[in-house]
PDB file of C-alpha atoms in Angstrom:
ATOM      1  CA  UNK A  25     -29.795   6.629   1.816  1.00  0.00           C
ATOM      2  CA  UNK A  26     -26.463   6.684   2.327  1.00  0.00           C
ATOM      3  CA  UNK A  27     -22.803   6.520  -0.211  1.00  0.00           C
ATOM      4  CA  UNK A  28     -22.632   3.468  -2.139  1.00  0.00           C
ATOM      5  CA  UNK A  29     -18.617   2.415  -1.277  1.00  0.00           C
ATOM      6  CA  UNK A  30     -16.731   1.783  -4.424  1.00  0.00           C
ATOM      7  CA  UNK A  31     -17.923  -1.224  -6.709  1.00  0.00           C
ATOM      8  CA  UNK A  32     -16.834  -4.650  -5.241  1.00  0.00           C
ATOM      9  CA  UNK A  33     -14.171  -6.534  -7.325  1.00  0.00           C
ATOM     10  CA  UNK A  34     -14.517  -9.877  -7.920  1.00  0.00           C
ATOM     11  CA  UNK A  35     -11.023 -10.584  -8.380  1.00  0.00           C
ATOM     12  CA  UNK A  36      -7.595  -9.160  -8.103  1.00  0.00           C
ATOM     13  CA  UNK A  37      -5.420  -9.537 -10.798  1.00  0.00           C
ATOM     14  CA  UNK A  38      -4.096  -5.913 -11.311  1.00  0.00           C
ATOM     15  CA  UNK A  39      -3.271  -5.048  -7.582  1.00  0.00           C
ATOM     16  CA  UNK A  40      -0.791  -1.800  -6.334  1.00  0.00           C
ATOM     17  CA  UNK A  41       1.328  -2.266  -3.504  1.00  0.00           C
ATOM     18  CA  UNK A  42       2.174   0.879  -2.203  1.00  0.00           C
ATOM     19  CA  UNK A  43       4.519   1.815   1.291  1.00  0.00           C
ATOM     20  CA  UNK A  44       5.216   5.200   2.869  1.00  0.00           C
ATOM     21  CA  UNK A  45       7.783   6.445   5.118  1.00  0.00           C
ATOM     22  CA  UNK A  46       6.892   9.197   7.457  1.00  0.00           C
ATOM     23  CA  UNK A  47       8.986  11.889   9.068  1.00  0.00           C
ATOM     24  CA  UNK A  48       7.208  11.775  12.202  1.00  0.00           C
ATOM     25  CA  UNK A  49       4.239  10.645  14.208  1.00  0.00           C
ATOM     26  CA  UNK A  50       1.697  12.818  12.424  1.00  0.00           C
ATOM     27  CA  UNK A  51       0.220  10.937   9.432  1.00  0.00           C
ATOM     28  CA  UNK A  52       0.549  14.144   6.971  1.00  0.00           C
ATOM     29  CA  UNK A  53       4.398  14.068   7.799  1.00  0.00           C
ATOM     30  CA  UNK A  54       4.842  11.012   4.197  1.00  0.00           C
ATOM     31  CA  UNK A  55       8.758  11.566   3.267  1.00  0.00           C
ATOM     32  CA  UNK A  56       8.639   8.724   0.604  1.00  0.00           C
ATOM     33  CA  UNK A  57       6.213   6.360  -0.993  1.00  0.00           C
ATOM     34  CA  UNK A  58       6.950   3.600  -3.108  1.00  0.00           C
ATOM     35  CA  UNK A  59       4.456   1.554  -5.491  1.00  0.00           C
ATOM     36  CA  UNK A  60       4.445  -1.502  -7.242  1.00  0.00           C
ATOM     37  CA  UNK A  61       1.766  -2.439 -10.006  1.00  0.00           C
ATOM     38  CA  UNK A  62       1.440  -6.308 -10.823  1.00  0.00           C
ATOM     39  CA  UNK A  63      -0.750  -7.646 -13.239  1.00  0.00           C
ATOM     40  CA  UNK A  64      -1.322 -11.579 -11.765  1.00  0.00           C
ATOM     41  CA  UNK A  65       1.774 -12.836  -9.848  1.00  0.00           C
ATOM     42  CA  UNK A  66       4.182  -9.703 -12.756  1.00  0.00           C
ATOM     43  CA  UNK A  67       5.185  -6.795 -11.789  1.00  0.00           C
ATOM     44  CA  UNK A  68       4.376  -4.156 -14.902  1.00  0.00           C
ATOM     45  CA  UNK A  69       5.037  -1.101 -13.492  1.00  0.00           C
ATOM     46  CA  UNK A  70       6.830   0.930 -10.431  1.00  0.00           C
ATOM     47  CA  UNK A  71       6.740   4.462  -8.929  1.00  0.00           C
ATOM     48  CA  UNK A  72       8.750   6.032  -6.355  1.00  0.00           C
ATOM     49  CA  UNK A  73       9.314   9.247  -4.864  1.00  0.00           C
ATOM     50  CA  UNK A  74      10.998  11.409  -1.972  1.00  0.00           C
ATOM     51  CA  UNK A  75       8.226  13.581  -0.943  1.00  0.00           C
ATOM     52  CA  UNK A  76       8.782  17.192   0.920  1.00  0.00           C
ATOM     53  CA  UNK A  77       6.526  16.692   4.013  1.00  0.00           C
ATOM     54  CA  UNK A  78       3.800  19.034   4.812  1.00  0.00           C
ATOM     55  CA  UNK A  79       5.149  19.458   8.799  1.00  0.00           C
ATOM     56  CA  UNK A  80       8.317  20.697   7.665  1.00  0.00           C
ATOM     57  CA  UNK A  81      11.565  19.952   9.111  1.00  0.00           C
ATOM     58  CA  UNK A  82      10.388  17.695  11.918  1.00  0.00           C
ATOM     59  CA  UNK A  83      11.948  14.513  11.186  1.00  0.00           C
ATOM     60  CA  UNK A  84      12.050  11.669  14.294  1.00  0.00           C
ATOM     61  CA  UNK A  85      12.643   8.425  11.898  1.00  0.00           C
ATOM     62  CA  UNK A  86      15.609   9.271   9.772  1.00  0.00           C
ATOM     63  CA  UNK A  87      17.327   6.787  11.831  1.00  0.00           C
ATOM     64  CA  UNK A  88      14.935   4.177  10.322  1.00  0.00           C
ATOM     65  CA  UNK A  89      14.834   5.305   6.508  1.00  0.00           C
ATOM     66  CA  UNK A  90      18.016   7.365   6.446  1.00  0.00           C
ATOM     67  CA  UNK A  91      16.149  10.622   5.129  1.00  0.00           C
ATOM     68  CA  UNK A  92      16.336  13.806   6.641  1.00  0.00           C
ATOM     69  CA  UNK A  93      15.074  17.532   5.600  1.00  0.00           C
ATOM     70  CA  UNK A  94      17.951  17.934   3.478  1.00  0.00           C
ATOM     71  CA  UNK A  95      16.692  14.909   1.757  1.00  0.00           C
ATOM     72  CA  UNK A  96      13.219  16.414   0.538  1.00  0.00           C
ATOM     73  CA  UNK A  97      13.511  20.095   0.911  1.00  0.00           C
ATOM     74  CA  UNK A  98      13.688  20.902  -2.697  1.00  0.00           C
ATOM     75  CA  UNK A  99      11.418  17.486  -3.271  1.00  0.00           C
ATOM     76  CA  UNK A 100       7.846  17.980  -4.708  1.00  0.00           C
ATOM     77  CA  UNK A 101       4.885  17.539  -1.825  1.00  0.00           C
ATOM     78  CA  UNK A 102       2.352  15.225  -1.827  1.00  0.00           C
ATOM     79  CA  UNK A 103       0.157  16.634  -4.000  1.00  0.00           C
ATOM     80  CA  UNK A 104       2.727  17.539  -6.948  1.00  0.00           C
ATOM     81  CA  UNK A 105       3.817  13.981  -7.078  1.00  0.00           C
ATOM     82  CA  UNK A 106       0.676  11.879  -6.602  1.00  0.00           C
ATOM     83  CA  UNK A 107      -0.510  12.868 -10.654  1.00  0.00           C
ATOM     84  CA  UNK A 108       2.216   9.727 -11.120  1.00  0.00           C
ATOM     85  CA  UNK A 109       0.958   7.723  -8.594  1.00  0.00           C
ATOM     86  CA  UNK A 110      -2.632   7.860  -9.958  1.00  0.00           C
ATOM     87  CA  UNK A 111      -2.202   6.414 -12.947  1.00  0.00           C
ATOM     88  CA  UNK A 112      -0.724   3.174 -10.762  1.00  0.00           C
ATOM     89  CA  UNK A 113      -3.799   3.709  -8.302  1.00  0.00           C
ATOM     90  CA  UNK A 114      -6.624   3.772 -10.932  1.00  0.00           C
ATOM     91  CA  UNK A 115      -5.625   0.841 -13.068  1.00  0.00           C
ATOM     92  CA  UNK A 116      -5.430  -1.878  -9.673  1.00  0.00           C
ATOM     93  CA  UNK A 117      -8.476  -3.826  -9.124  1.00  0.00           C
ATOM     94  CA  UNK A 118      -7.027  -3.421  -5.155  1.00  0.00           C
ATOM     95  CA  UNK A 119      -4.605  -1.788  -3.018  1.00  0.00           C
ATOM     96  CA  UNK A 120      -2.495  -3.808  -0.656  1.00  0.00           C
ATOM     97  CA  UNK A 121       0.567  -2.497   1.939  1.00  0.00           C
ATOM     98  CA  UNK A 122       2.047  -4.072   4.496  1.00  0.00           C
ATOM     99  CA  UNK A 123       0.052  -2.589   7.502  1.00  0.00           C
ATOM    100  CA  UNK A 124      -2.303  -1.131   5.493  1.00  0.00           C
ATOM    101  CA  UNK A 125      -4.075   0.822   8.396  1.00  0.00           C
ATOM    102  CA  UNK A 126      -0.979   2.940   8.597  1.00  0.00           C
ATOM    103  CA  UNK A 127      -0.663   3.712   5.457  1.00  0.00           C
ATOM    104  CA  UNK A 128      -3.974   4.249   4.214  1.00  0.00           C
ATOM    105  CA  UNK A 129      -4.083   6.376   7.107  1.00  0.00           C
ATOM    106  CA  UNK A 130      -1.226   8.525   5.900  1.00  0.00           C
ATOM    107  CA  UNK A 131      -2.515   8.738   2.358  1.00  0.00           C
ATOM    108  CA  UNK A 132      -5.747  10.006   4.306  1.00  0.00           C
ATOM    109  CA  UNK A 133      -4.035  12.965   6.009  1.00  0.00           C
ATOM    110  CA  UNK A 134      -1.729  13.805   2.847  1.00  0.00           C
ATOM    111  CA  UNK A 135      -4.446  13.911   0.347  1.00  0.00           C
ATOM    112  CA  UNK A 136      -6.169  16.130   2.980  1.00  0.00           C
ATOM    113  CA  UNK A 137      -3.936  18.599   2.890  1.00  0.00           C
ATOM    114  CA  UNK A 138      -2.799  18.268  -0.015  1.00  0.00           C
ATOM    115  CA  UNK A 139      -6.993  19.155  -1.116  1.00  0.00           C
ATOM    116  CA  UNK A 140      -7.544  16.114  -3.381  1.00  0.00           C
ATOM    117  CA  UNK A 141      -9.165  12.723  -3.517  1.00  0.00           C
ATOM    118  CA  UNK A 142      -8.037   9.867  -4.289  1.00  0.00           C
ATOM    119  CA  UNK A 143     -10.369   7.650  -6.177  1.00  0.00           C
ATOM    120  CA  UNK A 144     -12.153   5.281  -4.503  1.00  0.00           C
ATOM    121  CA  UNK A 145     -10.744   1.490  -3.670  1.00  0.00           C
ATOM    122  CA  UNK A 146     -10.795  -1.117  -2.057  1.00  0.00           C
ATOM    123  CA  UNK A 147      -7.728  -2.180  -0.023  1.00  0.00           C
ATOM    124  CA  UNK A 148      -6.225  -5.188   1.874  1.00  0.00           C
ATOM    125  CA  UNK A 149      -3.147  -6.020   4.200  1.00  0.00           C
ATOM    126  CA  UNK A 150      -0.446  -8.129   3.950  1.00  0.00           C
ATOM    127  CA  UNK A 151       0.281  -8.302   7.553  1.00  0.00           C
ATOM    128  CA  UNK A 152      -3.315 -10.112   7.584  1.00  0.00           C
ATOM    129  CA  UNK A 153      -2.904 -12.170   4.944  1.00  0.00           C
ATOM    130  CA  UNK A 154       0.942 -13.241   6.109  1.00  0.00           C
ATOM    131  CA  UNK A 155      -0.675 -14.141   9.552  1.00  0.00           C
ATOM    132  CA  UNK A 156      -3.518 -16.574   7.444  1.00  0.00           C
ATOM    133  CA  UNK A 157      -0.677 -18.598   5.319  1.00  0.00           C
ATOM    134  CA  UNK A 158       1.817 -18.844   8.159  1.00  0.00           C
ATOM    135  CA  UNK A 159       0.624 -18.967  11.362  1.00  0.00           C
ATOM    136  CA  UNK A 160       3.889 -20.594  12.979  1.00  0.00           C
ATOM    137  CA  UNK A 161       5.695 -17.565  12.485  1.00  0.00           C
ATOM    138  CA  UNK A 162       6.988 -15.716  15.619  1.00  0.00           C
ATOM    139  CA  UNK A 163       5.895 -12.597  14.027  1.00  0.00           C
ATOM    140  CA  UNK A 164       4.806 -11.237  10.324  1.00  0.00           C
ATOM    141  CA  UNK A 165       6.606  -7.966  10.338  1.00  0.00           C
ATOM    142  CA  UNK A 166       7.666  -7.438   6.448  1.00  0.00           C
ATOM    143  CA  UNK A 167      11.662  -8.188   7.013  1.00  0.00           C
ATOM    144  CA  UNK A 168      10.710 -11.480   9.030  1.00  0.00           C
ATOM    145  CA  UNK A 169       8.130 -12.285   6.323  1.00  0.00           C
ATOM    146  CA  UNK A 170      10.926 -11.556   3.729  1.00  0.00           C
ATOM    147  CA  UNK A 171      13.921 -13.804   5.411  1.00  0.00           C
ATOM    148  CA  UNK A 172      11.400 -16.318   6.055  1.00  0.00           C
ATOM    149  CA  UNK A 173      10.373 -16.214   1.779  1.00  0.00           C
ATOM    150  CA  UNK A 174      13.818 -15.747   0.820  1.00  0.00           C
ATOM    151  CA  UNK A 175      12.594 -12.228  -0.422  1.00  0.00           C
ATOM    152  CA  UNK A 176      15.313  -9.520  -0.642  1.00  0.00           C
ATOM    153  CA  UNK A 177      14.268  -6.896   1.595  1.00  0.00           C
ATOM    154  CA  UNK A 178      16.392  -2.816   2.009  1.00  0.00           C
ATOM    155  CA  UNK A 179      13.970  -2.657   4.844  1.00  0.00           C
ATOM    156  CA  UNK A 180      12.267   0.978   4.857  1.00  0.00           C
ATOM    157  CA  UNK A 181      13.438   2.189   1.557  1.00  0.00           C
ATOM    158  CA  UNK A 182      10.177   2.333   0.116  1.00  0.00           C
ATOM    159  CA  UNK A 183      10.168   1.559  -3.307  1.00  0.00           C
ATOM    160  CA  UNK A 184      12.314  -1.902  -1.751  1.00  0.00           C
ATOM    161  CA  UNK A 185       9.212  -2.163   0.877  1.00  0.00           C
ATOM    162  CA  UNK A 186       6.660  -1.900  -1.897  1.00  0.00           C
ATOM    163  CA  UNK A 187       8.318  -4.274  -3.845  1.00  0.00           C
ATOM    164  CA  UNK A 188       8.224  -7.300  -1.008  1.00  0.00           C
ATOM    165  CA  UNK A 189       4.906  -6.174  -0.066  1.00  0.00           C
ATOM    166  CA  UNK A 190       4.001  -7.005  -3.911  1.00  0.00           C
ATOM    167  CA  UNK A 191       6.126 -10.275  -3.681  1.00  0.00           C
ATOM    168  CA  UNK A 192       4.556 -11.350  -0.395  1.00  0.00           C
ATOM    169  CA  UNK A 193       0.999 -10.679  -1.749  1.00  0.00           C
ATOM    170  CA  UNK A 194       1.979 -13.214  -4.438  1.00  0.00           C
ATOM    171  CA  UNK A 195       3.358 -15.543  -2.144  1.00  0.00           C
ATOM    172  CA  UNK A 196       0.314 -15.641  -0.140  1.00  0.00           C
ATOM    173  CA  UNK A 197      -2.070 -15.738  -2.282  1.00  0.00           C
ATOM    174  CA  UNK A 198      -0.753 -19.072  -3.997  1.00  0.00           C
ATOM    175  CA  UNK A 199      -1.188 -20.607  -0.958  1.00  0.00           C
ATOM    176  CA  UNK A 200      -4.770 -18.973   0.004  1.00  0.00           C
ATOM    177  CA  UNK A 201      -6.163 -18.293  -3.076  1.00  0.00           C
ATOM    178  CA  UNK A 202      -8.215 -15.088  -1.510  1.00  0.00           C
ATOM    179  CA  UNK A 203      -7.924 -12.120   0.333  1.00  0.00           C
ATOM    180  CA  UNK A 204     -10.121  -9.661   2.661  1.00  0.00           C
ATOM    181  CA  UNK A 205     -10.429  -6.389   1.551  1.00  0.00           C
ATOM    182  CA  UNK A 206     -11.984  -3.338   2.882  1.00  0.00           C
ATOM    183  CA  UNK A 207     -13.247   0.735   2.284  1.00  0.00           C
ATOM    184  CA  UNK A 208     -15.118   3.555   3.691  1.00  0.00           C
ATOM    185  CA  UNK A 209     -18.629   3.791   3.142  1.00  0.00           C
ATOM    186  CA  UNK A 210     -18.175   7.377   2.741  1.00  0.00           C
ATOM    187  CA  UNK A 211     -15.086   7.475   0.510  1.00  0.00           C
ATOM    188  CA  UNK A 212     -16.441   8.705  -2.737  1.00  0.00           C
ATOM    189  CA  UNK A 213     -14.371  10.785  -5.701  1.00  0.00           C
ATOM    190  CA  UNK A 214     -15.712  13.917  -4.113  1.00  0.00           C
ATOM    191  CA  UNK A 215     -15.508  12.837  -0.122  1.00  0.00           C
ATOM    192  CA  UNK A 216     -12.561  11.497   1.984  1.00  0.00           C
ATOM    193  CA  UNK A 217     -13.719   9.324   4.872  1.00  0.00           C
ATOM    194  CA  UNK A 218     -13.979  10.933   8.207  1.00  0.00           C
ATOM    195  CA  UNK A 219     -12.089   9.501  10.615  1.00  0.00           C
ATOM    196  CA  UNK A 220     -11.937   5.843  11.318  1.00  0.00           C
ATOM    197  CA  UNK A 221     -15.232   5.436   8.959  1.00  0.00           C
ATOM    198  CA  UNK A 222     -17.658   2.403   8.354  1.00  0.00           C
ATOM    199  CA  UNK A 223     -15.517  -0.762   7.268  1.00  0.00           C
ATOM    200  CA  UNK A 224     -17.003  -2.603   4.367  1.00  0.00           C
ATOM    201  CA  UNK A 225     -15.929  -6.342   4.398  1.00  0.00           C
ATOM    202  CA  UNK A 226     -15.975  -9.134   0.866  1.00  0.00           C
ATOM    203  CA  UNK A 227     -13.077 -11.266  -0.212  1.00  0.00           C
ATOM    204  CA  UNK A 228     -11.665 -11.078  -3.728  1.00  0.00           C
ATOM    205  CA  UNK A 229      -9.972 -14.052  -5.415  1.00  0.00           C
ATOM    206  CA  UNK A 230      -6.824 -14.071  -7.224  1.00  0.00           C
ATOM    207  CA  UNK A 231      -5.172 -16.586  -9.942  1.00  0.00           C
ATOM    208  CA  UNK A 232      -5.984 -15.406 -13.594  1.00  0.00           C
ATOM    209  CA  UNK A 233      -4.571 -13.217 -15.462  1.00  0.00           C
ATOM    210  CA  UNK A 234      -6.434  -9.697 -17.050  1.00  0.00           C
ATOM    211  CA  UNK A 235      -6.014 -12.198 -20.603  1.00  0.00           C
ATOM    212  CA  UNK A 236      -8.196 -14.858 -18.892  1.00  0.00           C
ATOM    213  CA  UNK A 237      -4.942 -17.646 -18.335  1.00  0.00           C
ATOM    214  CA  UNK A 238      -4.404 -19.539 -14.918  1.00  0.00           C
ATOM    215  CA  UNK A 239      -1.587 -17.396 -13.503  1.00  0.00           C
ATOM    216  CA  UNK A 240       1.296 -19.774 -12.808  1.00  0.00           C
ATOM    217  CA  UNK A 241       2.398 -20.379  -9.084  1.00  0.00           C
ATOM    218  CA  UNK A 242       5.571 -18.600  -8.261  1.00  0.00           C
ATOM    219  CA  UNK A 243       8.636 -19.895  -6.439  1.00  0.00           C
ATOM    220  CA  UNK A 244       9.187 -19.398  -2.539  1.00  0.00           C
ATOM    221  CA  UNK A 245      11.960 -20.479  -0.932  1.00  0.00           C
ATOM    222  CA  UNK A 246      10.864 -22.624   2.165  1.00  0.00           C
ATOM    223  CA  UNK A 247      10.130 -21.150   5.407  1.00  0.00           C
TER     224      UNK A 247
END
């Protein structure tokens, strides 16, 4: 038998870019998470939020993202600010981040402990989808992709991050049209996938709008 995964889209057009920054190496250890709702190539709505991690006061990347346990002790944890996040979540048609292994991964572990579940989507990366449009790069990281876009980038803030993720989803798909997405077989609104989980493949397309029009192509500054 089986879980169905969630329903295939057949296009993107409302799509959340979302980043997190972590405290440490454990996934559970989210600090901040930034999101970015765009409806065809506009962005309608944002979210951000410093999060109190659930390890505690083990931070080893404040020298990346500048945040440190004085930072988020008296922030909410995951689960207290996520309610705001939802409402972001359940209205894209996809998810999309900027490695998104890493941070689906860390929404994974939060939601986890935090004893909820998200609902169910489907999700691509724009490290992927970077790597498609412009091969010639000498890497896709997001602040390379950004200089290279002319997209303004205050690298691992991550309301900024979520923002150029959004921007460099737009950028790519005028230029590819489509994007692969992916989800656990087992993630339903009552399970969380276990592990790694079963990887369900399809491509959704992108380039109308939720009223029907041809989106129009957006400006990038040459590579």
């Amino acid at each position: 038998m089986g879980i169905e995964p969630p329903k295939q889209p057949k296009n993107c057009n409302s799509v959340l870019a979302i980043d997190f920054e972590t405290a440490n190496f454990e996934p559970q250890s989210a600090c901040a998470l930034g999101a970015v709702l765009l409806d065809g190539p506009e962005i309608v709505a944002r979210e951000s939020s410093l999060i109190r991690p659930y390890t505690g006061d083990d931070f080893h990347f404040s020298y990346l993202h500048g945040i440190e346990w004085k930072h988020v002790e008296a922030q909410p944890s995951f689960d207290e600010v996520w309610p705001r996040f939802a409402r972001l979540w359940e209205r894209a048609d996809i998810v999309v981040a900027h490695n998104a292994s890493f941070d689906m991964r860390v929404l994974f572990a939060c939601a986890r402990f935090g004893k909820f579940v998200p609902a169910p989507r489907w999700y691509g990366c724009t490290v992927a989808l970077s790597r498609k449009c412009w091969p010639q790069w000498p890497n896709h990281r997001l602040d390379t992709a950004c200089r290279k876009l002319g997209i303004a980038l205050n690298h691992h803030e991550a309301a900024a991050d979520a923002e150029a993720c959004a921007q460099l989803f737009v950028a790519g798909m005028n230029i590819s049209r489509s994007i692969q997405t992916q989800t656990h077989k087992d993630w339903t609104t009552e399970t969380l996938p276990a592990g790694s989980g079963f990887m369900a493949f399809h491509v959704v397309r992108n380039g109308k709008r939720n009223d029907g029009r041809v989106a129009p192509p957006t400006p990038v500054a040459a590579s």
